[in-house]
CSV table of C-alpha atoms and ligand atoms in Angstrom, one decimal:
chain,number,residue,atom,x,y,z
A,1,MET,CA,15.6,-12.1,31.4
A,2,SER,CA,17.0,-15.7,31.5
A,3,GLU,CA,20.1,-15.8,29.4
A,4,GLN,CA,22.5,-13.4,28.4
A,5,ARG,CA,21.5,-11.6,25.1
A,6,GLU,CA,23.1,-12.9,22.0
A,7,HIS,CA,24.6,-10.7,19.5
A,8,TRP,CA,25.4,-10.8,15.6
A,9,GLY,CA,28.8,-12.1,14.7
A,10,GLY,CA,29.4,-8.8,12.9
A,11,LYS,CA,27.9,-6.0,10.9
A,12,LEU,CA,27.8,-8.0,7.7
A,13,GLY,CA,25.8,-10.7,9.5
A,14,PHE,CA,23.2,-8.3,10.6
A,15,ILE,CA,22.9,-6.7,7.2
A,16,LEU,CA,22.4,-10.1,5.5
A,17,ALA,CA,19.9,-11.3,8.1
A,18,ALA,CA,17.9,-8.0,7.9
A,19,ALA,CA,18.1,-8.0,4.1
A,20,GLY,CA,17.0,-11.6,4.2
A,21,SER,CA,13.9,-10.6,6.3
A,22,ALA,CA,13.2,-7.6,4.0
A,23,VAL,CA,13.6,-9.7,0.7
A,24,GLY,CA,10.8,-11.9,0.6
A,25,LEU,CA,7.4,-12.8,-1.1
A,26,GLY,CA,6.9,-9.0,-1.1
A,27,ASN,CA,9.8,-8.5,-3.7
A,28,ILE,CA,9.2,-11.4,-6.0
A,29,TRP,CA,5.6,-12.1,-5.7
A,30,LYS,CA,3.9,-8.9,-5.0
A,31,PHE,CA,6.1,-6.0,-6.2
A,32,PRO,CA,6.1,-7.2,-9.8
A,33,TYR,CA,2.3,-7.5,-10.1
A,34,ILE,CA,1.5,-4.3,-8.3
A,35,THR,CA,3.9,-2.5,-10.6
A,36,GLY,CA,2.1,-4.2,-13.5
A,37,GLU,CA,-1.3,-3.0,-12.2
A,38,ASN,CA,-0.2,0.6,-11.3
A,39,GLY,CA,1.6,2.1,-14.3
A,40,GLY,CA,5.0,0.4,-14.5
A,41,SER,CA,7.8,2.8,-13.9
A,42,ALA,CA,5.6,5.7,-12.8
A,43,PHE,CA,4.6,3.5,-9.8
A,44,ILE,CA,8.3,2.5,-9.3
A,45,ILE,CA,9.4,6.2,-9.0
A,46,ILE,CA,6.7,6.9,-6.4
A,47,TYR,CA,7.7,3.7,-4.5
A,48,LEU,CA,11.3,4.8,-4.6
A,49,ILE,CA,10.4,8.2,-3.0
A,50,CYS,CA,8.2,6.4,-0.4
A,51,ILE,CA,11.3,4.2,0.5
A,52,LEU,CA,13.5,7.1,0.8
A,53,ILE,CA,11.4,9.6,2.9
A,54,VAL,CA,9.3,7.2,5.0
A,55,GLY,CA,10.7,3.6,4.7
A,56,VAL,CA,14.3,4.2,5.6
A,57,PRO,CA,13.6,6.7,8.3
A,58,VAL,CA,11.2,4.5,10.1
A,59,LEU,CA,13.4,1.4,9.6
A,60,LEU,CA,16.3,3.3,11.3
A,61,ALA,CA,13.9,4.3,14.1
A,62,GLU,CA,13.0,0.6,14.6
A,63,VAL,CA,16.5,-0.7,14.6
A,64,LEU,CA,17.6,2.1,16.8
A,65,LEU,CA,15.1,1.5,19.3
A,66,GLY,CA,16.0,-2.2,19.6
A,67,ARG,CA,19.8,-1.6,19.9
A,68,TYR,CA,19.0,1.2,22.5
A,69,SER,CA,17.0,-1.1,24.7
A,70,GLN,CA,18.6,-4.5,23.9
A,71,ARG,CA,15.2,-6.0,24.3
A,72,GLY,CA,12.2,-7.3,22.3
A,73,PRO,CA,9.2,-4.9,21.6
A,74,ILE,CA,7.1,-5.7,24.7
A,75,SER,CA,9.9,-5.3,27.2
A,76,THR,CA,11.2,-2.3,25.3
A,77,PHE,CA,7.9,-0.4,25.7
A,78,LYS,CA,7.6,-1.5,29.2
A,79,LEU,CA,11.0,-0.1,30.1
A,80,TYR,CA,10.9,3.3,28.2
A,81,ALA,CA,7.2,4.2,28.2
A,82,LYS,CA,7.2,6.7,31.1
A,83,LYS,CA,3.8,8.1,30.2
A,84,HIS,CA,0.8,6.0,29.0
A,85,ARG,CA,2.7,2.7,29.8
A,86,PRO,CA,-0.2,0.3,29.5
A,87,PHE,CA,-1.0,1.7,26.0
A,88,TRP,CA,2.5,1.2,24.8
A,89,MET,CA,2.7,-2.4,26.3
A,90,ALA,CA,-0.4,-3.1,24.4
A,91,VAL,CA,1.4,-1.8,21.3
A,92,GLY,CA,4.1,-4.4,22.0
A,93,GLY,CA,1.3,-7.0,22.2
A,94,LEU,CA,-0.1,-5.7,18.9
A,95,PHE,CA,3.4,-6.4,17.3
A,96,PHE,CA,3.3,-9.9,18.6
A,97,LEU,CA,-0.2,-10.4,17.2
A,98,THR,CA,0.7,-8.9,13.9
A,99,GLY,CA,3.5,-11.3,13.8
A,100,LEU,CA,1.4,-14.3,14.5
A,101,ILE,CA,-1.1,-13.2,11.7
A,102,ILE,CA,1.4,-12.5,9.0
A,103,LEU,CA,3.5,-15.6,9.7
A,104,SER,CA,0.4,-17.8,9.8
A,105,TYR,CA,-0.6,-17.0,6.2
A,106,TYR,CA,2.8,-16.1,4.9
A,107,ASN,CA,3.8,-19.9,5.6
A,108,VAL,CA,1.1,-21.1,3.2
A,109,VAL,CA,2.3,-19.1,0.2
A,110,ALA,CA,5.9,-20.1,1.1
A,111,GLY,CA,4.8,-23.7,1.3
A,112,TRP,CA,3.3,-23.2,-2.4
A,113,SER,CA,6.7,-22.0,-3.5
A,114,MET,CA,8.5,-25.1,-2.2
A,115,GLY,CA,5.7,-27.4,-3.5
A,116,TYR,CA,6.2,-25.7,-6.9
A,117,MET,CA,9.8,-26.2,-6.8
A,118,VAL,CA,9.2,-30.0,-6.5
A,119,GLU,CA,6.5,-29.7,-9.2
A,120,SER,CA,9.3,-28.2,-11.5
A,121,VAL,CA,11.8,-30.8,-10.7
A,122,ILE,CA,9.2,-33.7,-11.5
A,123,GLY,CA,8.3,-31.9,-14.6
A,124,ASN,CA,4.6,-31.3,-13.7
A,125,ILE,CA,4.6,-27.7,-14.5
A,126,SER,CA,6.6,-27.4,-17.8
A,127,ALA,CA,4.0,-28.3,-20.4
A,128,PHE,CA,1.2,-25.7,-20.3
A,129,SER,CA,0.0,-24.2,-23.6
A,130,SER,CA,-1.7,-21.3,-21.9
A,131,SER,CA,-1.8,-19.4,-18.7
A,132,GLY,CA,-5.3,-20.6,-18.3
A,133,ASP,CA,-4.1,-24.3,-18.1
A,134,ALA,CA,-1.3,-23.3,-15.6
A,135,ALA,CA,-3.9,-21.5,-13.5
A,136,GLN,CA,-6.1,-24.5,-13.5
A,137,HIS,CA,-3.2,-26.8,-12.4
A,138,PHE,CA,-2.5,-24.3,-9.5
A,139,ASN,CA,-6.1,-24.1,-8.4
A,140,GLN,CA,-6.3,-27.9,-8.3
A,141,LEU,CA,-3.2,-28.1,-6.2
A,142,VAL,CA,-4.1,-25.5,-3.6
A,143,SER,CA,-7.6,-26.8,-3.2
A,144,ASN,CA,-6.2,-30.1,-2.1
A,145,PRO,CA,-5.9,-29.9,1.7
A,146,LEU,CA,-3.4,-32.6,1.8
A,147,TRP,CA,-0.9,-30.9,-0.7
A,148,ILE,CA,-1.3,-27.5,0.9
A,149,ILE,CA,-1.0,-28.5,4.6
A,150,PHE,CA,1.9,-30.8,3.9
A,151,TRP,CA,4.0,-28.1,2.4
A,152,GLN,CA,2.9,-25.5,5.0
A,153,PHE,CA,4.0,-28.0,7.7
A,154,LEU,CA,7.4,-28.6,6.1
A,155,PHE,CA,8.0,-24.8,5.8
A,156,VAL,CA,7.1,-24.1,9.3
A,157,ALA,CA,9.3,-26.9,10.5
A,158,ALA,CA,12.2,-25.6,8.3
A,159,GLY,CA,11.9,-22.0,9.9
A,160,GLY,CA,11.5,-23.5,13.3
A,161,LEU,CA,14.6,-25.6,13.0
A,162,ILE,CA,16.8,-22.6,12.0
A,163,VAL,CA,15.5,-20.4,14.9
A,164,TYR,CA,16.0,-23.2,17.2
A,165,PHE,CA,19.8,-22.8,16.7
A,166,GLY,CA,19.7,-19.2,17.8
A,167,VAL,CA,20.8,-15.8,16.5
A,168,LYS,CA,24.4,-16.4,15.6
A,169,ASN,CA,24.4,-20.3,14.8
A,170,GLY,CA,20.9,-20.4,13.2
A,171,ILE,CA,19.8,-17.1,11.7
A,172,GLU,CA,23.1,-15.5,10.9
A,173,LYS,CA,24.5,-18.6,9.5
A,174,ILE,CA,21.6,-19.5,7.1
A,175,ALA,CA,21.6,-15.8,5.9
A,176,ARG,CA,25.3,-15.8,5.2
A,177,LEU,CA,24.9,-19.1,3.2
A,178,LEU,CA,21.6,-18.4,1.4
A,179,MET,CA,21.7,-14.7,0.5
A,180,PRO,CA,24.7,-15.0,-1.8
A,181,ILE,CA,23.1,-18.0,-3.6
A,182,PHE,CA,19.9,-16.1,-3.9
A,183,PHE,CA,21.6,-13.2,-5.6
A,184,ILE,CA,23.5,-15.4,-8.0
A,185,ILE,CA,20.2,-17.2,-9.1
A,186,LEU,CA,18.4,-13.8,-9.3
A,187,LEU,CA,21.2,-12.3,-11.4
A,188,SER,CA,21.2,-15.4,-13.8
A,189,LEU,CA,17.4,-15.1,-14.2
A,190,VAL,CA,17.7,-11.4,-15.1
A,191,ILE,CA,20.5,-12.1,-17.7
A,192,TRP,CA,18.4,-14.8,-19.1
A,193,GLY,CA,15.3,-12.7,-19.2
A,194,ILE,CA,17.1,-9.8,-21.1
A,195,SER,CA,18.6,-12.2,-23.5
A,196,LEU,CA,15.1,-13.5,-24.7
A,197,GLU,CA,13.9,-12.2,-28.1
A,198,GLY,CA,11.3,-9.5,-27.6
A,199,SER,CA,12.5,-8.7,-24.1
A,200,GLU,CA,12.9,-5.0,-24.8
A,201,LYS,CA,9.1,-4.7,-24.6
A,202,GLY,CA,9.4,-5.7,-20.9
A,203,LEU,CA,12.4,-3.3,-20.5
A,204,ASN,CA,10.3,-0.5,-22.0
A,205,PHE,CA,7.4,-1.2,-19.7
A,206,LEU,CA,9.7,-0.9,-16.7
A,207,LEU,CA,11.6,2.2,-18.0
A,208,LYS,CA,8.9,4.4,-19.6
A,209,PRO,CA,6.6,5.9,-17.0
A,210,ASP,CA,3.0,5.9,-17.8
A,211,TRP,CA,1.7,8.9,-15.5
A,212,SER,CA,-1.9,8.4,-16.8
A,213,THR,CA,-2.8,5.6,-14.4
A,214,VAL,CA,-1.2,7.4,-11.3
A,215,SER,CA,-3.6,8.6,-8.8
A,216,TYR,CA,-3.6,9.4,-5.1
A,217,LYS,CA,-4.3,5.7,-4.5
A,218,THR,CA,-1.2,4.8,-6.3
A,219,ILE,CA,0.8,6.7,-3.8
A,220,LEU,CA,-0.9,5.0,-0.9
A,221,ILE,CA,-0.4,1.4,-2.4
A,222,ALA,CA,3.3,2.5,-2.9
A,223,LEU,CA,3.7,3.6,0.7
A,224,GLY,CA,1.9,0.7,2.1
A,225,HIS,CA,4.2,-1.7,0.1
A,226,ALA,CA,7.2,0.2,1.2
A,227,PHE,CA,6.5,-0.9,4.8
A,228,PHE,CA,5.7,-4.4,3.9
A,229,THR,CA,8.8,-4.9,1.8
A,230,LEU,CA,11.2,-3.5,4.4
A,231,SER,CA,9.8,-5.5,7.2
A,232,VAL,CA,9.1,-2.4,9.2
A,233,GLY,CA,6.0,-1.9,11.6
A,234,MET,CA,5.8,-5.0,13.8
A,235,GLY,CA,9.1,-5.1,15.8
A,236,VAL,CA,11.0,-7.6,13.7
A,237,LEU,CA,13.7,-5.1,12.9
A,238,LEU,CA,13.6,-3.9,16.5
A,239,VAL,CA,14.5,-7.5,17.6
A,240,TYR,CA,17.2,-7.7,14.9
A,241,GLY,CA,18.5,-4.3,16.1
A,242,SER,CA,18.7,-5.5,19.7
A,243,TYR,CA,21.4,-8.0,18.6
A,244,ILE,CA,23.7,-5.2,17.1
A,245,ASN,CA,26.8,-4.2,18.8
A,246,LYS,CA,27.0,-0.6,20.1
A,247,THR,CA,30.0,0.0,17.9
A,248,ASP,CA,28.4,-0.8,14.6
A,249,ASN,CA,27.1,2.0,12.3
A,250,ILE,CA,23.3,1.5,12.2
A,251,VAL,CA,22.9,4.4,9.6
A,252,PHE,CA,25.0,2.6,7.2
A,253,CYS,CA,23.4,-0.8,7.9
A,254,GLY,CA,19.9,0.7,7.4
A,255,ILE,CA,20.7,2.3,4.1
A,256,MET,CA,22.4,-1.0,2.8
A,257,ILE,CA,19.4,-2.9,3.8
A,258,ALA,CA,17.1,-0.6,1.9
A,259,ILE,CA,19.3,-0.6,-1.1
A,260,LEU,CA,19.6,-4.3,-1.2
A,261,ASP,CA,15.8,-4.7,-0.7
A,262,THR,CA,15.0,-2.2,-3.6
A,263,MET,CA,17.6,-3.6,-6.0
A,264,ILE,CA,16.3,-7.1,-5.6
A,265,ALA,CA,12.7,-6.0,-6.1
A,266,LEU,CA,13.8,-4.2,-9.3
A,267,MET,CA,15.9,-7.2,-10.4
A,268,ALA,CA,12.9,-9.5,-9.8
A,269,GLY,CA,10.6,-7.1,-11.8
A,270,LEU,CA,13.2,-7.2,-14.6
A,271,ALA,CA,13.5,-11.0,-14.7
A,272,ILE,CA,9.8,-11.4,-14.7
A,273,PHE,CA,8.6,-8.7,-17.1
A,274,THR,CA,11.3,-9.4,-19.7
A,275,SER,CA,10.3,-12.9,-20.0
A,276,VAL,CA,6.5,-12.3,-19.6
A,277,PHE,CA,6.5,-9.7,-22.5
A,278,ALA,CA,8.9,-11.7,-24.6
A,279,MET,CA,6.4,-14.6,-24.6
A,280,GLY,CA,3.4,-12.3,-25.3
A,281,PHE,CA,1.7,-12.7,-21.8
A,282,ASN,CA,-0.1,-9.9,-19.9
A,283,PRO,CA,1.8,-8.2,-17.2
A,284,ALA,CA,-1.2,-7.0,-15.2
A,285,GLU,CA,-2.2,-10.4,-14.1
A,286,GLY,CA,-2.7,-9.6,-10.3
A,287,PRO,CA,-1.5,-12.0,-7.6
A,288,GLY,CA,-1.5,-14.9,-9.9
A,289,LEU,CA,1.4,-13.5,-11.9
A,290,VAL,CA,3.9,-15.8,-10.4
A,291,PHE,CA,1.8,-18.9,-10.0
A,292,HIS,CA,-0.5,-18.7,-13.2
A,293,VAL,CA,1.6,-16.9,-15.7
A,294,LEU,CA,5.2,-17.8,-15.1
A,295,PRO,CA,4.7,-21.6,-15.3
A,296,ALA,CA,3.2,-21.0,-18.8
A,297,VAL,CA,6.0,-18.7,-19.7
A,298,PHE,CA,8.6,-21.3,-18.6
A,299,SER,CA,6.6,-23.9,-20.6
A,300,SER,CA,7.0,-22.0,-23.8
A,301,ILE,CA,10.7,-21.7,-23.8
A,302,PRO,CA,13.7,-24.1,-24.1
A,303,HIS,CA,15.0,-25.6,-20.9
A,304,GLY,CA,12.2,-23.8,-19.3
A,305,GLY,CA,12.0,-26.5,-16.5
A,306,ILE,CA,15.5,-25.6,-15.2
A,307,PHE,CA,14.6,-22.0,-15.0
A,308,SER,CA,11.3,-22.8,-13.3
A,309,THR,CA,13.0,-24.9,-10.8
A,310,LEU,CA,15.5,-22.1,-10.1
A,311,PHE,CA,12.8,-19.5,-9.9
A,312,PHE,CA,10.7,-21.4,-7.3
A,313,PHE,CA,13.9,-22.3,-5.4
A,314,LEU,CA,14.6,-18.5,-5.3
A,315,LEU,CA,11.2,-17.8,-4.0
A,316,SER,CA,11.4,-20.4,-1.3
A,317,ILE,CA,14.7,-18.9,0.0
A,318,ALA,CA,13.2,-15.4,-0.1
A,319,ALA,CA,10.3,-16.6,2.0
A,320,LEU,CA,12.3,-18.8,4.5
A,321,THR,CA,14.7,-15.7,5.3
A,322,SER,CA,11.7,-13.7,6.0
A,323,THR,CA,9.5,-16.3,8.0
A,324,ILE,CA,12.5,-16.9,10.4
A,325,SER,CA,12.7,-13.2,11.1
A,326,ILE,CA,9.0,-13.0,12.2
A,327,LEU,CA,9.5,-16.3,14.2
A,328,GLU,CA,12.4,-14.8,16.0
A,329,MET,CA,10.5,-11.7,16.9
A,330,LEU,CA,7.9,-13.8,18.5
A,331,VAL,CA,10.5,-16.2,20.3
A,332,SER,CA,12.5,-13.2,21.5
A,333,SER,CA,9.5,-11.5,23.0
A,334,ILE,CA,8.6,-14.6,25.0
A,335,MET,CA,12.1,-15.1,26.0
A,336,ASP,CA,12.3,-11.5,27.4
A,337,GLU,CA,9.2,-11.9,29.5
A,338,THR,CA,9.6,-15.5,30.8
A,339,ARG,CA,12.2,-18.0,32.1
A,340,LEU,CA,11.4,-20.5,29.3
A,341,SER,CA,14.3,-21.8,27.1
A,342,ARG,CA,14.7,-20.8,23.5
A,343,HIS,CA,14.1,-24.3,22.4
A,344,HIS,CA,10.9,-24.9,24.3
A,345,ILE,CA,9.5,-21.5,22.9
A,346,VAL,CA,10.5,-22.3,19.3
A,347,ILE,CA,8.7,-25.5,19.4
A,348,GLY,CA,5.5,-24.0,21.1
A,349,ALA,CA,5.5,-20.9,18.7
A,350,SER,CA,6.0,-23.0,15.5
A,351,ALA,CA,3.1,-25.3,16.4
A,352,LEU,CA,0.8,-22.3,17.2
A,353,VAL,CA,1.8,-20.7,13.9
A,354,PHE,CA,1.2,-23.9,12.0
A,355,VAL,CA,-2.3,-24.5,13.6
A,356,LEU,CA,-3.2,-20.8,13.1
A,357,GLY,CA,-2.3,-21.0,9.4
A,358,ILE,CA,-4.6,-24.1,8.7
A,359,PRO,CA,-7.7,-21.9,8.1
A,360,SER,CA,-5.7,-19.6,5.6
A,361,ALA,CA,-4.4,-22.8,3.9
A,362,LEU,CA,-8.0,-24.2,3.5
A,363,SER,CA,-9.4,-21.0,2.2
A,364,PHE,CA,-8.4,-21.9,-1.3
A,365,GLY,CA,-10.4,-25.3,-1.1
A,366,GLY,CA,-13.0,-26.5,1.5
A,367,TRP,CA,-13.2,-23.3,3.4
A,368,SER,CA,-13.3,-20.7,0.7
A,369,HIS,CA,-16.8,-19.8,1.3
A,370,ILE,CA,-15.9,-18.8,5.0
A,371,GLY,CA,-14.7,-15.2,5.5
A,372,LEU,CA,-15.5,-11.5,6.0
A,373,TRP,CA,-16.4,-8.6,3.7
A,374,ASN,CA,-16.5,-10.9,0.6
A,375,LEU,CA,-12.9,-12.0,1.3
A,376,ASN,CA,-11.7,-15.5,2.3
A,377,ILE,CA,-9.8,-16.1,5.5
A,378,PHE,CA,-6.5,-15.8,3.8
A,379,ASP,CA,-7.3,-12.5,2.1
A,380,VAL,CA,-8.6,-11.2,5.4
A,381,MET,CA,-5.4,-11.9,7.1
A,382,ASP,CA,-3.4,-10.4,4.2
A,383,TYR,CA,-5.5,-7.2,4.1
A,384,LEU,CA,-5.7,-6.7,7.8
A,385,SER,CA,-2.0,-7.1,8.4
A,386,ALA,CA,-0.5,-5.3,5.3
A,387,ASN,CA,-2.8,-2.5,5.1
A,388,ILE,CA,-3.8,-1.8,8.7
A,389,LEU,CA,-1.6,-3.4,11.2
A,390,LEU,CA,1.7,-2.6,9.6
A,391,PRO,CA,1.2,1.0,8.8
A,392,LEU,CA,-0.2,1.4,12.3
A,393,GLY,CA,2.9,-0.2,13.8
A,394,GLY,CA,5.2,1.9,11.8
A,395,MET,CA,3.4,5.0,12.7
A,396,LEU,CA,3.6,4.1,16.5
A,397,VAL,CA,7.3,3.3,16.3
A,398,ALA,CA,7.9,6.7,14.7
A,399,ILE,CA,5.8,8.5,17.3
A,400,PHE,CA,7.5,6.6,20.1
A,401,VAL,CA,11.1,7.3,18.9
A,402,GLY,CA,10.2,10.8,17.7
A,403,TRP,CA,8.1,11.9,20.6
A,404,TYR,CA,8.4,9.8,23.7
A,405,LEU,CA,12.2,9.2,24.0
A,406,SER,CA,14.4,12.3,24.7
A,407,LYS,CA,15.9,13.8,21.6
A,408,LYS,CA,19.3,13.7,23.3
A,409,ASP,CA,19.2,10.0,23.9
A,410,VAL,CA,17.8,9.2,20.4
A,411,LEU,CA,20.5,11.2,18.7
A,412,TYR,CA,23.2,9.8,21.0
A,413,GLU,CA,22.2,6.3,20.1
A,414,LEU,CA,22.1,7.2,16.3
A,415,HIS,CA,25.6,8.6,16.3
A,416,GLN,CA,27.1,5.8,18.3
A,417,GLY,CA,29.2,3.9,15.7
A,418,PHE,CA,28.1,6.3,13.1
A,419,GLY,CA,30.3,9.3,14.1
A,420,LEU,CA,29.8,13.0,14.8
A,421,THR,CA,30.9,15.2,12.0
A,422,THR,CA,28.9,18.3,10.8
A,423,THR,CA,27.5,16.4,8.0
A,424,LYS,CA,26.6,13.5,10.2
A,425,ARG,CA,24.8,15.8,12.6
A,426,ASN,CA,22.8,17.2,9.8
A,427,ILE,CA,21.9,13.8,8.6
A,428,GLY,CA,20.8,13.0,12.1
A,429,ARG,CA,18.6,16.3,12.3
A,430,VAL,CA,16.9,15.5,8.9
A,431,TRP,CA,16.2,12.0,10.0
A,432,LEU,CA,14.6,13.0,13.2
A,433,PHE,CA,12.5,15.4,11.3
A,434,LEU,CA,11.3,12.8,8.9
A,435,VAL,CA,10.5,10.4,11.8
A,436,LYS,CA,8.7,13.1,13.9
A,437,TYR,CA,6.6,14.7,11.3
A,438,VAL,CA,6.7,13.4,7.8
A,439,ALA,CA,6.3,9.6,8.6
A,440,PRO,CA,3.5,9.6,11.0
A,441,ILE,CA,1.5,12.0,8.8
A,442,LEU,CA,2.0,10.1,5.6
A,443,ILE,CA,1.4,6.8,7.3
A,444,PHE,CA,-1.8,8.2,8.8
A,445,LEU,CA,-3.1,8.9,5.2
A,446,VAL,CA,-2.2,5.4,4.1
A,447,PHE,CA,-4.2,4.3,7.1
A,448,LEU,CA,-7.3,6.3,6.4
A,449,SER,CA,-7.3,5.0,2.8
A,450,ALA,CA,-7.0,1.4,3.9
A,451,ILE,CA,-10.0,1.7,6.0
A,452,GLY,CA,-11.9,3.4,3.3
A,453,VAL,CA,-12.1,7.0,4.6
A,454,ILE,CA,-10.2,8.4,1.6
A,455,LYS,CA,-11.3,7.0,-1.7
B,501,LIG,N1,9.5,-8.1,4.0
B,501,LIG,C1,9.0,-9.5,3.7
B,501,LIG,C2,8.5,-9.5,2.3
B,501,LIG,O1,8.8,-8.5,1.4
B,501,LIG,C3,7.8,-9.7,4.6
B,501,LIG,C4,8.2,-9.5,6.1
B,501,LIG,C5,9.1,-10.3,6.8
B,501,LIG,C6,7.6,-8.6,6.9
B,501,LIG,N2,9.2,-9.8,8.0
B,501,LIG,C7,8.3,-8.8,8.2
B,501,LIG,C8,6.7,-7.7,6.7
B,501,LIG,C9,8.0,-8.1,9.2
B,501,LIG,C10,6.4,-6.9,7.8
B,501,LIG,C11,7.0,-7.0,9.1
B,501,LIG,O2,8.0,-10.2,1.9
């Protein structure tokens, strides 16, 4: 290891940075549309249970592993895998690869958000008479290679610049600045959505469960999303955990991160569904909900341009604090294993991620015919990472912490900074049970469904 390991300035810094990683496109872009497609609040209830019994326990396991080892994923496995070391080092490599894949296409959607923010400011997306018009405008933009690659580049550069400044002066500073702004904007959008005439139909949709659409598959979608949204399963939280001080309470931090992430997803759902229903649009619009339907919604209300600018600014912030977490994982993994400086690694990794993302960027235009299994390159990346690589990574972390490390060491690490009363010991036991048995088995089921063994 070249330099001494940096640490967060404080517990709050870690919570905000990790919440920034968790709160991303998954909360604002994905969560509302999968809720719309899967039975509204019935889906939300299942999702909350998944977060509670699998998401939070595995999140804690990942953070704990990082704080325990004070290293990135590859070095951690190298150090602690007494048995099957090559296998576990390959798992570290898998995390790295998953990070590269997610980051490459995530930057593309993030770039659209930034591009749409500017479109809103110019007034290009505030005069649609239907969601069809809005969709057409969107398709025109994303099939223009210059537009899409320009914004993708800008986004990669912004993320790279922040990570360049390091943990405390880059990531933590920007999280402390942006997360409160993010929250205030989201809260104003929620209040505005609820105040629209007809918004109660949206509230109804979110509050009244429709169990008729719920199936086995719904549970699996909810579980898969629980991972994606909490940033669990590829070592990002492991790396963030490795910058936590030994005196900090990781149980408290982990629960706070999950609460913030869930609350923000629900608020985004509230803001979006109240306005979509109030203006008479369809909630189950799929991935296009945010880019096809919302611009039309904003077009049909007074001062819609202002709200639309705020909304896409919100989406850009959410994406930025998530992309930097993935980039940091990549950078930290290389820093652990080489003598290269952070600055050189950041430049190299950003360039690589930009180039790797170009095929995804082009898959909405010139390269749309290239792909696998009837999916374009972008969709292949998304499917592979969200439905296969992340659940697999989460399962492996749970197995490693639950089965490979000694129970004594794991519980010692958990209780450091958390304390040792009888209640706390019991919490520790329940947690370890969830990590050892419940999480791996449930994740295994998600995995089977994703590769099509269970229909
Ligand atoms: N959680 C982010 C979202 O909801 C995405 C993300 C960021 C992520 N870092 C991650 C997903 C690490 C998995 C692993 O959009």
